[in-house]
Amino acid sequence: MTSSVATEASPAAAGKPRASRPAAKPHGQWKVDGTTPLNANETWKQEDNGLNVRERIEQIYAKNGFDSIDGTDLHGRFRWWGLYTQRRQGIDGGKTATLEPHELEDKYFMLRVRIDGGALTTGQLRVIGEISTEFARDSADITDRQNIQLHWIRVEDVPEIWNRLESVGLSTTEACGDVPRVILGSPVAGIAKDEILDPTPLIHELSERFIGDPELANLPRKYKTAITGHPSQDVVHEINDFALVGVVHPELGAGYDLWVGGGLSTNPRLAERLGVFVSPDVAAEVWLGVTSIFRDYGYRRMRTKARLKFLLNDWGTAKFRQVLQDEYLGFELPDGPAAPRPSTPGDHVGIHEQKDGRFFIGVSPTVGRVSGTILTSLADTLEARGSTRLRTTPHQKLVVLDVDKDQVEPLVAELDALGLSARPSLFRRSTIACTGIEFCKLAIVETKVTAATAIAELERRLADLVDNGTLTQPIALHINGCPNSCARIQTADIGLKGMMLPTPDGDPTPGFQVHLGGGLATVERGEAGLGRTIRGLKVTVDNLPDYVERVVRRYAEDRHNNETFAQWAHRAEEGVLQ
């Protein structure tokens, strides 16, 4: 039978050989392509699990010093225990992309203390503070993943630091590396009056069962988890690989809505709902199932495509759900409702009553920068006021728990004296910044000081708009030292991506590509969206306060009714945004 759609001769029919298509290269999916490593990174991960390097750190490297460290351990497996070499001081951002790692790095480490759910006791906080002052030159940063990072760490001191952390129930296990990273959790878990359900038992179960498990310690790349039972959706779930958001099913009661495949960096993609309802009793198995899918089907040949978001993009949510149920759970998950729009801010800044009648206080350090001295003083201050618990947040903030009513205002004043404001300005409240060129080998520009300077300038310059009630909601300013988006630039009102910019005299100067109008689900916006990038819209570090003042004033003049900055930024003509 001949085909009715063939209207002209094909090359083969004309006597010409058909060009064969090159065979598609394997993605390195273990369940599809086998486990043979397809790049050098996968080779050394298989040769020796990253978790095994701890023994060498304790028995060899800590005794013999930095120069004794094997190169693959140094630049690879050390991350499985929260250790990255930090940037050598004095190397400008223009050299970040041209120097080799050994030329950029110093003989000191950044050490990331893992804090699942952000939950700390004052005793634990004091230990971190003491480690900072004794071993880390009084450095400490609260990250937007609820960790605390220390700098200037010598390998010789790492075993003693581990001993001190582990004596109070903390660790650095899998704080970095191709592993399940810290589990984000609601900072008000278990204490909020309007909480749907408390995720604390689930976070504890995941941490106890799976963190440090060799079976899950060789994933294609990093794997980020976020879990909340609070209606403010306070764990930035849309940009995590795996996220559970508290919902109430009309027949099944309180549980979770499952999201997968989020991530930013240079290829941003928001997570998607699988449309299932996850009851608390199966939540740990669902986490294990999704994590195992990533391990078994995640792309390993190219690290630029090795995050879960790329697999989800190719599979789609229907196939992902089916594989999860058929191959990993052995049962079907019921369809579930989406969480309603948040009704309260998710940063929890300010003074709020707990369900037990006491209060929690959310405070804002300037872009997460604190110190060991501050952390130790904070522990002492809280205990003197009757509180022994606090939480870090995904917004570089702290939340103090269990404060009696008559202690609230005295404590607020004492926290403010430590640089921790419960009533911060709109700009201090909403600005976050990554580590930047001060310590990070990937960074191109300075971030922490740049952010602090911008906050001070904007507080002064835009005070009139705040005082007259024109500006009532924070405008999120996120400052990142490179394109990798640790400070979530694509989901900020004003996101700034570090780069070197040309100048008239030919010498490059530090600056930023500007992203406008991004954001995650909040009171002001029903769903997440990425920011708008305008070609040529770049600003130098020195001109940053000028630019932000200019664009905020234009927003104030041009907005319609109660239009948010993000809504306006997506509507405005490009020329208005320059």
Coordinates of C-alpha atoms in Angstrom, one line a residue:
M1 CA 0.0 0.0 0.0
T2 CA 1.4 3.4 -0.9
S3 CA 1.2 6.4 1.3
S4 CA -1.2 9.2 0.3
V5 CA 0.9 11.9 1.9
A6 CA 4.1 11.3 -0.1
T7 CA 4.2 14.1 -2.7
E8 CA 7.8 14.1 -3.7
A9 CA 10.7 11.7 -3.7
S10 CA 12.6 11.2 -0.6
P11 CA 16.5 11.2 -0.7
A12 CA 16.5 7.4 -0.4
A13 CA 13.9 7.1 -3.2
A14 CA 16.0 9.3 -5.4
G15 CA 19.0 7.0 -5.0
K16 CA 20.7 9.2 -2.4
P17 CA 21.8 7.6 0.9
R18 CA 19.8 8.7 3.9
A19 CA 21.8 10.7 6.3
S20 CA 21.8 8.9 9.6
R21 CA 21.0 10.9 12.7
P22 CA 23.7 10.7 15.4
A23 CA 22.6 8.6 18.3
A24 CA 21.4 10.6 21.2
K25 CA 24.0 10.8 23.9
P26 CA 23.0 9.1 27.2
H27 CA 22.0 11.4 30.1
G28 CA 23.7 9.2 32.6
Q29 CA 20.5 8.0 34.2
W30 CA 21.3 5.0 36.3
K31 CA 18.0 3.2 35.6
V32 CA 18.3 3.8 31.9
D33 CA 21.9 4.1 31.0
G34 CA 23.6 2.1 33.7
T35 CA 25.9 3.4 36.4
T36 CA 29.1 3.7 34.4
P37 CA 30.4 7.2 35.1
L38 CA 30.2 9.6 32.2
N39 CA 32.4 12.4 33.6
A40 CA 35.2 12.9 36.0
N41 CA 32.9 14.1 38.8
E42 CA 30.8 11.0 38.7
T43 CA 33.9 8.9 38.6
W44 CA 35.4 10.1 41.9
K45 CA 31.9 10.0 43.6
Q46 CA 31.7 6.3 42.7
E47 CA 35.3 5.6 43.7
D48 CA 34.8 6.8 47.2
N49 CA 31.6 8.0 48.8
G50 CA 32.0 11.6 50.0
L51 CA 30.9 10.7 53.5
N52 CA 34.1 8.6 53.9
V53 CA 36.3 11.7 53.8
R54 CA 35.6 12.5 57.4
E55 CA 38.0 9.8 58.7
R56 CA 40.8 11.3 56.5
I57 CA 40.0 14.8 57.8
E58 CA 40.3 13.6 61.4
Q59 CA 43.2 11.2 61.0
I60 CA 45.4 12.7 58.3
Y61 CA 44.5 16.2 57.2
A62 CA 43.8 17.8 60.5
K63 CA 47.1 16.5 61.8
N64 CA 49.3 17.3 58.8
G65 CA 47.7 20.5 57.6
F66 CA 46.2 22.0 54.5
D67 CA 49.0 21.0 52.1
S68 CA 48.4 17.4 52.9
I69 CA 44.9 17.3 51.5
D70 CA 44.3 15.3 48.4
G71 CA 43.0 17.5 45.6
T72 CA 39.8 15.5 44.9
D73 CA 39.0 15.4 48.6
L74 CA 39.6 19.2 48.8
H75 CA 37.5 20.2 45.9
G76 CA 34.9 17.5 46.1
R77 CA 34.3 15.2 49.1
F78 CA 35.0 18.0 51.7
R79 CA 31.6 19.4 50.7
W80 CA 29.8 16.3 52.0
W81 CA 30.9 17.6 55.5
G82 CA 30.0 21.3 54.9
L83 CA 33.5 22.5 53.9
Y84 CA 34.4 24.8 51.0
T85 CA 37.7 26.5 50.5
Q86 CA 37.1 30.3 50.7
R87 CA 38.3 33.0 48.4
R88 CA 41.8 34.3 48.8
Q89 CA 41.7 38.0 49.9
G90 CA 42.5 40.7 47.4
I91 CA 41.5 39.0 44.2
D92 CA 39.2 41.3 42.2
G93 CA 36.0 40.0 40.5
G94 CA 37.4 40.4 37.0
K95 CA 39.7 37.4 37.7
T96 CA 37.0 35.1 39.0
A97 CA 36.4 33.5 35.6
T98 CA 40.1 33.4 34.5
L99 CA 41.9 31.9 37.5
E100 CA 42.1 28.2 38.4
P101 CA 40.5 27.1 41.6
H102 CA 43.8 26.7 43.4
E103 CA 44.7 30.3 42.4
L104 CA 41.4 31.7 43.8
E105 CA 41.3 29.7 47.0
D106 CA 42.8 30.4 50.4
K107 CA 44.0 27.8 52.9
Y108 CA 40.9 28.5 55.0
F109 CA 37.4 27.1 54.8
M110 CA 33.8 28.2 55.0
L111 CA 32.1 25.8 57.3
R112 CA 28.3 25.4 57.0
V113 CA 26.4 24.4 60.2
R114 CA 23.4 22.4 59.2
I115 CA 20.2 23.5 61.0
D116 CA 17.2 21.4 59.8
G117 CA 14.0 23.3 60.2
G118 CA 16.0 26.3 61.4
A119 CA 15.5 25.0 65.0
L120 CA 18.0 26.0 67.6
T121 CA 18.3 26.1 71.4
T122 CA 20.1 28.8 73.1
G123 CA 22.7 26.2 74.2
Q124 CA 23.3 25.3 70.6
L125 CA 23.5 29.0 69.6
R126 CA 26.1 29.6 72.3
V127 CA 28.2 26.8 71.0
I128 CA 28.1 28.2 67.5
G129 CA 29.0 31.6 68.8
E130 CA 31.9 30.2 70.8
I131 CA 33.2 28.3 67.8
S132 CA 33.0 31.5 65.8
T133 CA 35.0 33.6 68.2
E134 CA 37.6 30.9 68.9
F135 CA 38.1 29.4 65.5
A136 CA 36.4 31.6 62.8
R137 CA 37.6 35.2 63.6
D138 CA 34.2 36.0 65.0
S139 CA 32.5 35.5 61.6
A140 CA 29.0 34.3 61.2
D141 CA 26.3 34.6 58.5
I142 CA 22.7 33.4 58.7
T143 CA 21.9 32.1 55.2
D144 CA 18.6 32.1 53.3
R145 CA 18.6 28.3 53.7
Q146 CA 18.4 28.5 57.5
N147 CA 22.1 27.5 58.0
I148 CA 24.8 29.5 59.8
Q149 CA 28.1 29.8 57.9
L150 CA 31.5 30.4 59.5
H151 CA 34.7 31.5 57.8
W152 CA 38.4 31.4 58.3
I153 CA 38.2 27.8 59.5
R154 CA 41.5 25.8 59.5
V155 CA 41.4 22.1 58.7
E156 CA 43.4 21.5 61.9
D157 CA 40.5 22.8 64.0
V158 CA 37.7 20.9 62.2
P159 CA 37.7 17.8 64.4
E160 CA 37.3 19.9 67.6
I161 CA 34.6 22.0 66.0
W162 CA 32.7 18.8 65.0
N163 CA 33.1 17.5 68.6
R164 CA 31.6 20.7 70.0
L165 CA 28.7 20.8 67.5
E166 CA 27.8 17.2 67.9
S167 CA 27.9 17.5 71.7
V168 CA 24.8 19.7 71.4
G169 CA 23.0 17.9 68.6
L170 CA 24.3 19.9 65.6
S171 CA 26.4 18.8 62.6
T172 CA 27.8 19.7 59.3
T173 CA 26.8 16.4 57.7
E174 CA 25.8 16.9 54.0
A175 CA 25.6 20.6 54.4
C176 CA 27.0 20.8 50.9
G177 CA 27.6 18.3 48.1
D178 CA 25.5 16.2 45.8
V179 CA 23.3 15.2 48.7
P180 CA 20.0 16.1 50.4
R181 CA 20.9 19.5 51.8
V182 CA 19.4 21.2 54.9
I183 CA 15.6 20.7 55.2
L184 CA 13.9 24.1 55.3
G185 CA 11.1 24.2 57.8
S186 CA 8.6 26.8 59.0
P187 CA 10.2 29.0 61.6
V188 CA 6.9 29.0 63.6
A189 CA 6.4 25.2 63.5
G190 CA 4.5 24.0 66.5
I191 CA 3.9 27.4 68.0
A192 CA 1.8 29.5 65.5
K193 CA -1.9 30.0 66.3
D194 CA -3.0 29.5 62.7
E195 CA -0.8 26.5 61.8
I196 CA -2.4 23.8 59.7
L197 CA -0.1 21.1 61.0
D198 CA 3.3 20.9 62.7
P199 CA 6.0 19.5 60.3
T200 CA 8.6 19.1 63.1
P201 CA 8.1 15.3 63.6
L202 CA 8.5 14.8 59.8
I203 CA 11.6 17.0 59.6
H204 CA 13.1 15.0 62.5
E205 CA 12.3 11.7 60.9
L206 CA 13.8 12.7 57.6
S207 CA 17.0 13.9 59.3
E208 CA 17.4 10.9 61.5
R209 CA 16.6 8.3 58.8
F210 CA 18.2 9.7 55.7
I211 CA 20.9 12.4 56.3
G212 CA 24.2 10.6 56.2
D213 CA 22.7 7.5 54.6
P214 CA 25.3 6.3 52.0
E215 CA 22.4 5.1 49.7
L216 CA 21.4 8.7 49.2
A217 CA 24.8 10.3 49.4
N218 CA 25.5 10.2 45.6
L219 CA 22.8 12.2 43.9
P220 CA 23.3 13.8 40.5
R221 CA 23.6 17.2 42.2
K222 CA 22.3 19.1 45.2
Y223 CA 18.8 18.3 46.4
K224 CA 16.8 20.9 48.4
T225 CA 13.8 20.2 50.6
A226 CA 11.3 22.6 52.1
I227 CA 8.4 21.7 54.4
T228 CA 5.8 23.9 56.1
G229 CA 2.5 23.5 57.7
H230 CA 1.9 27.3 58.0
P231 CA -0.6 29.1 55.8
S232 CA 2.0 31.9 55.0
Q233 CA 3.9 29.3 52.9
D234 CA 7.1 30.5 54.6
V235 CA 9.7 28.1 53.2
V236 CA 10.1 29.4 49.6
H237 CA 8.7 26.1 48.4
E238 CA 8.5 27.1 44.7
I239 CA 12.3 27.0 44.3
N240 CA 13.0 23.7 46.0
D241 CA 13.5 20.2 44.5
F242 CA 10.9 18.7 46.9
A243 CA 8.4 20.7 48.9
L244 CA 5.4 20.0 51.1
V245 CA 2.9 22.8 51.8
G246 CA 0.2 22.4 54.5
V247 CA -3.3 22.1 53.2
V248 CA -6.7 20.8 54.5
H249 CA -8.3 18.1 52.3
P250 CA -12.1 18.2 52.5
E251 CA -12.3 14.5 53.3
L252 CA -8.9 13.5 54.6
G253 CA -8.1 16.4 56.9
A254 CA -4.7 18.2 57.3
G255 CA -1.8 17.1 55.2
Y256 CA 0.5 18.4 52.5
D257 CA 0.4 19.6 48.9
L258 CA 3.5 18.2 47.0
W259 CA 5.7 20.3 44.8
V260 CA 8.7 19.2 42.8
G261 CA 11.4 20.4 40.5
G262 CA 12.1 24.0 41.6
G263 CA 15.4 25.7 41.3
L264 CA 17.0 29.0 40.2
S265 CA 20.7 29.5 39.4
T266 CA 21.4 30.3 35.7
N267 CA 18.4 28.3 34.4
P268 CA 15.5 29.2 36.7
R269 CA 12.4 27.0 36.9
L270 CA 9.6 27.2 39.4
A271 CA 8.4 24.0 41.1
E272 CA 5.2 22.4 40.0
R273 CA 2.4 20.8 42.0
L274 CA 1.9 17.1 41.3
G275 CA -1.7 17.5 42.3
V276 CA -1.6 14.9 45.1
F277 CA -2.5 15.0 48.8
V278 CA 0.2 13.7 51.1
S279 CA -0.9 12.6 54.5
P280 CA 1.6 12.9 57.4
D281 CA 1.9 9.2 57.8
V282 CA 3.3 8.6 54.3
A283 CA 5.2 11.9 53.9
A284 CA 8.6 10.4 54.7
E285 CA 8.1 7.6 52.2
V286 CA 7.0 10.2 49.6
W287 CA 10.2 12.2 50.2
L288 CA 12.2 9.0 49.9
G289 CA 10.4 8.2 46.6
V290 CA 11.0 11.5 45.0
T291 CA 14.6 11.6 46.2
S292 CA 15.2 8.1 44.8
I293 CA 13.7 9.1 41.4
F294 CA 16.3 11.9 41.3
R295 CA 19.1 9.4 42.2
D296 CA 18.0 6.8 39.7
Y297 CA 16.7 8.9 36.8
G298 CA 18.4 12.3 37.3
Y299 CA 20.8 13.4 34.5
R300 CA 24.4 12.8 35.4
R301 CA 26.4 13.3 32.2
M302 CA 26.3 17.1 32.2
R303 CA 26.3 18.9 35.6
T304 CA 24.6 21.9 34.0
K305 CA 21.6 19.6 33.5
A306 CA 21.8 17.5 36.6
R307 CA 19.2 19.2 38.8
L308 CA 15.7 17.6 39.2
K309 CA 14.1 20.5 37.4
F310 CA 15.5 19.3 34.1
L311 CA 14.1 15.8 34.5
L312 CA 10.7 17.2 35.5
N313 CA 10.7 19.5 32.5
D314 CA 11.2 16.5 30.2
W315 CA 8.8 14.1 32.0
G316 CA 6.0 16.4 33.0
T317 CA 4.0 16.1 36.2
A318 CA 1.8 13.3 35.0
K319 CA 4.7 10.9 34.2
F320 CA 6.5 12.0 37.4
R321 CA 3.5 11.2 39.5
Q322 CA 3.0 7.8 37.8
V323 CA 6.7 6.7 38.2
L324 CA 6.6 7.8 41.9
Q325 CA 3.5 5.8 42.6
D326 CA 4.3 2.7 40.5
E327 CA 8.0 2.2 41.0
Y328 CA 8.7 3.8 44.4
L329 CA 5.6 3.9 46.6
G330 CA 3.5 0.9 45.4
F331 CA 0.3 2.8 46.0
E332 CA -1.6 5.7 44.5
L333 CA -1.7 9.1 46.2
P334 CA -5.1 10.8 46.3
D335 CA -5.7 14.0 44.4
G336 CA -5.4 17.0 46.6
P337 CA -6.3 20.7 46.8
A338 CA -3.9 23.6 46.3
A339 CA -3.1 25.7 49.2
P340 CA -4.9 29.1 49.3
R341 CA -3.1 32.4 48.9
P342 CA -1.1 33.3 52.0
S343 CA -2.8 35.7 54.3
T344 CA 0.2 36.8 56.4
P345 CA 3.8 37.6 55.6
G346 CA 6.1 34.6 55.6
D347 CA 9.2 36.3 57.1
H348 CA 7.5 36.5 60.5
V349 CA 9.2 39.8 61.4
G350 CA 7.6 41.6 64.4
I351 CA 5.8 40.6 67.5
H352 CA 3.2 37.8 67.3
E353 CA 1.2 35.8 69.9
Q354 CA 1.8 32.1 70.0
K355 CA -1.0 29.5 70.5
D356 CA 0.0 29.1 74.1
G357 CA -0.4 32.8 74.9
R358 CA 3.3 33.6 74.9
F359 CA 4.9 35.5 72.0
F360 CA 7.4 35.0 69.2
I361 CA 9.5 37.9 67.9
G362 CA 10.9 38.0 64.4
V363 CA 14.1 40.1 64.1
S364 CA 16.1 41.2 61.2
P365 CA 19.9 41.4 61.2
T366 CA 21.3 43.3 58.2
V367 CA 21.4 40.8 55.3
G368 CA 22.1 37.9 57.7
R369 CA 25.5 39.3 58.8
V370 CA 26.1 38.6 62.5
S371 CA 29.1 37.4 64.5
G372 CA 30.0 34.9 67.1
T373 CA 30.0 37.7 69.7
I374 CA 26.4 38.6 68.7
L375 CA 25.3 35.0 68.8
T376 CA 26.7 34.4 72.2
S377 CA 25.2 37.6 73.5
L378 CA 21.9 36.7 72.0
A379 CA 21.9 33.3 73.8
D380 CA 22.6 35.1 77.1
T381 CA 19.9 37.7 76.5
L382 CA 17.2 35.2 75.6
E383 CA 17.9 33.1 78.6
A384 CA 17.8 36.1 80.9
R385 CA 14.3 36.8 79.5
G386 CA 13.1 33.2 79.9
S387 CA 13.4 32.0 76.3
T388 CA 15.6 29.0 75.3
R389 CA 14.4 28.5 71.7
L390 CA 14.8 30.3 68.4
R391 CA 14.7 29.7 64.7
T392 CA 16.6 30.8 61.7
T393 CA 14.5 31.6 58.6
P394 CA 14.7 31.3 54.8
H395 CA 14.9 35.1 54.7
Q396 CA 18.1 35.6 56.7
K397 CA 16.1 36.4 59.8
L398 CA 15.8 35.1 63.3
V399 CA 12.6 34.2 65.2
V400 CA 12.8 34.1 69.0
L401 CA 10.2 31.8 70.7
D402 CA 8.4 31.5 74.0
V403 CA 8.5 35.1 75.3
D404 CA 6.2 36.1 78.1
K405 CA 4.1 39.1 77.5
D406 CA 5.8 41.3 80.1
Q407 CA 9.2 40.4 78.7
V408 CA 8.4 41.4 75.1
E409 CA 9.3 45.1 75.0
P410 CA 12.4 44.8 77.2
L411 CA 13.6 42.0 75.0
V412 CA 12.9 44.0 71.8
A413 CA 15.0 46.8 73.1
E414 CA 17.9 44.4 74.0
L415 CA 17.7 42.7 70.6
D416 CA 17.8 46.1 68.9
A417 CA 21.0 46.9 70.8
L418 CA 22.5 43.7 69.3
G419 CA 21.6 44.9 65.7
L420 CA 18.5 42.6 65.6
S421 CA 15.5 44.7 64.9
A422 CA 11.9 43.6 65.5
R423 CA 10.7 46.8 63.8
P424 CA 13.1 47.2 60.8
S425 CA 12.7 49.6 58.0
L426 CA 11.0 48.3 54.8
F427 CA 14.4 48.2 53.2
R428 CA 16.2 46.4 55.9
R429 CA 13.4 43.9 56.3
S430 CA 13.3 43.0 52.6
T431 CA 16.9 43.0 51.5
I432 CA 19.0 39.8 51.4
A433 CA 22.5 39.2 50.0
C434 CA 24.7 36.2 49.3
T435 CA 28.2 35.8 50.7
G436 CA 29.8 37.7 47.8
I437 CA 33.4 38.3 46.8
E438 CA 34.5 38.6 50.5
F439 CA 34.7 34.8 50.8
C440 CA 33.1 33.1 47.8
K441 CA 35.3 31.8 44.9
L442 CA 32.5 32.1 42.4
A443 CA 31.6 35.7 43.2
I444 CA 32.3 38.7 41.0
V445 CA 31.2 41.6 43.2
E446 CA 31.0 42.5 46.9
T447 CA 27.5 42.0 48.3
K448 CA 27.1 42.3 52.1
V449 CA 28.6 45.8 52.5
T450 CA 27.0 46.8 49.2
A451 CA 23.6 45.8 50.6
A452 CA 24.1 47.4 54.0
T453 CA 25.2 50.7 52.3
A454 CA 22.1 50.6 50.0
I455 CA 19.8 50.0 52.9
A456 CA 21.2 53.0 54.9
E457 CA 20.9 55.2 51.8
L458 CA 17.4 54.1 50.9
E459 CA 16.2 54.6 54.5
R460 CA 17.4 58.2 54.3
R461 CA 16.5 59.0 50.7
L462 CA 13.0 57.5 50.6
A463 CA 11.9 58.4 54.1
D464 CA 9.4 60.8 52.7
L465 CA 7.6 58.1 50.8
V466 CA 7.4 56.0 54.0
D467 CA 6.4 58.8 56.3
N468 CA 3.5 60.0 54.0
G469 CA 2.2 56.4 53.6
T470 CA 3.0 56.1 49.9
L471 CA 5.3 53.1 50.6
T472 CA 3.7 50.6 53.0
Q473 CA 4.9 47.2 51.8
P474 CA 8.5 46.1 51.6
I475 CA 10.2 46.1 48.2
A476 CA 12.4 43.1 48.1
L477 CA 16.0 43.9 47.1
H478 CA 18.1 40.7 46.5
I479 CA 21.8 41.1 45.8
N480 CA 23.9 38.3 44.4
G481 CA 27.6 38.3 43.7
C482 CA 27.5 36.0 40.6
P483 CA 24.9 34.4 38.2
N484 CA 24.2 31.4 40.5
S485 CA 21.3 33.1 42.4
C486 CA 22.0 32.0 46.0
A487 CA 20.2 35.3 46.9
R488 CA 17.2 34.3 44.7
I489 CA 17.5 37.3 42.3
Q490 CA 14.8 36.0 39.9
T491 CA 12.2 36.0 42.7
A492 CA 12.8 39.5 44.0
D493 CA 11.1 42.8 43.3
I494 CA 14.6 44.1 42.4
G495 CA 17.1 41.3 41.8
L496 CA 20.7 42.1 41.1
K497 CA 23.1 39.7 39.4
G498 CA 26.8 40.5 39.9
M499 CA 29.0 41.1 36.9
M500 CA 31.8 43.3 35.7
L501 CA 30.6 46.2 33.6
P502 CA 32.6 48.2 31.0
T503 CA 33.5 51.8 31.7
P504 CA 34.5 54.7 29.4
D505 CA 38.1 54.4 30.3
G506 CA 38.2 50.7 29.5
D507 CA 38.6 49.4 33.0
P508 CA 35.7 47.1 34.1
T509 CA 33.9 48.0 37.3
P510 CA 31.7 45.8 39.6
G511 CA 28.0 46.0 38.9
F512 CA 24.8 44.2 38.4
Q513 CA 22.3 43.0 35.7
V514 CA 18.9 44.1 37.0
H515 CA 15.8 41.7 37.2
L516 CA 12.5 43.4 38.1
G517 CA 9.1 42.1 39.3
G518 CA 9.9 38.6 40.5
G519 CA 8.4 37.0 43.6
L520 CA 7.1 33.9 45.4
A521 CA 3.5 33.4 46.7
T522 CA 2.8 36.0 49.3
V523 CA -0.1 38.1 50.7
E524 CA 0.4 40.5 47.8
R525 CA 0.6 37.9 45.0
G526 CA -1.2 34.6 44.6
E527 CA 1.5 32.7 42.8
A528 CA 5.2 32.8 42.1
G529 CA 6.7 34.4 39.1
L530 CA 10.1 35.2 37.7
G531 CA 11.5 38.7 37.3
R532 CA 11.7 40.6 34.1
T533 CA 15.1 41.1 32.5
I534 CA 15.6 44.1 30.3
R535 CA 18.6 44.0 27.9
G536 CA 21.1 46.6 28.8
L537 CA 19.6 47.4 32.2
K538 CA 22.7 47.3 34.3
V539 CA 23.9 49.4 37.2
T540 CA 27.3 49.8 38.9
V541 CA 27.8 49.1 42.6
D542 CA 28.4 52.8 43.2
N543 CA 25.2 53.8 41.5
L544 CA 23.0 51.2 43.1
P545 CA 21.3 53.5 45.6
D546 CA 20.7 56.1 42.9
Y547 CA 19.0 53.5 40.7
V548 CA 16.8 52.0 43.3
E549 CA 15.7 55.4 44.5
R550 CA 14.9 56.4 41.0
V551 CA 12.9 53.3 40.1
V552 CA 11.0 53.3 43.4
R553 CA 10.0 56.9 43.0
R554 CA 8.8 56.2 39.5
Y555 CA 6.7 53.3 40.8
A556 CA 5.2 55.6 43.5
E557 CA 4.3 58.1 40.8
D558 CA 3.0 55.8 38.2
R559 CA 1.3 52.9 39.9
H560 CA -2.4 52.2 39.6
N561 CA -4.4 52.0 42.8
N562 CA -2.9 49.3 45.0
E563 CA -0.7 47.9 42.3
T564 CA 2.4 46.1 43.7
F565 CA 5.9 46.9 42.6
A566 CA 6.1 43.6 40.8
Q567 CA 2.9 44.2 38.9
W568 CA 4.0 47.7 38.0
A569 CA 7.5 46.5 36.9
H570 CA 6.0 44.0 34.5
R571 CA 3.5 46.6 33.1
A572 CA 5.9 49.6 32.8
E573 CA 7.6 50.6 29.6
E574 CA 11.3 49.8 29.5
G575 CA 12.4 53.4 29.4
V576 CA 10.6 54.0 32.8
L577 CA 12.6 51.2 34.4
Q578 CA 16.0 52.5 33.3

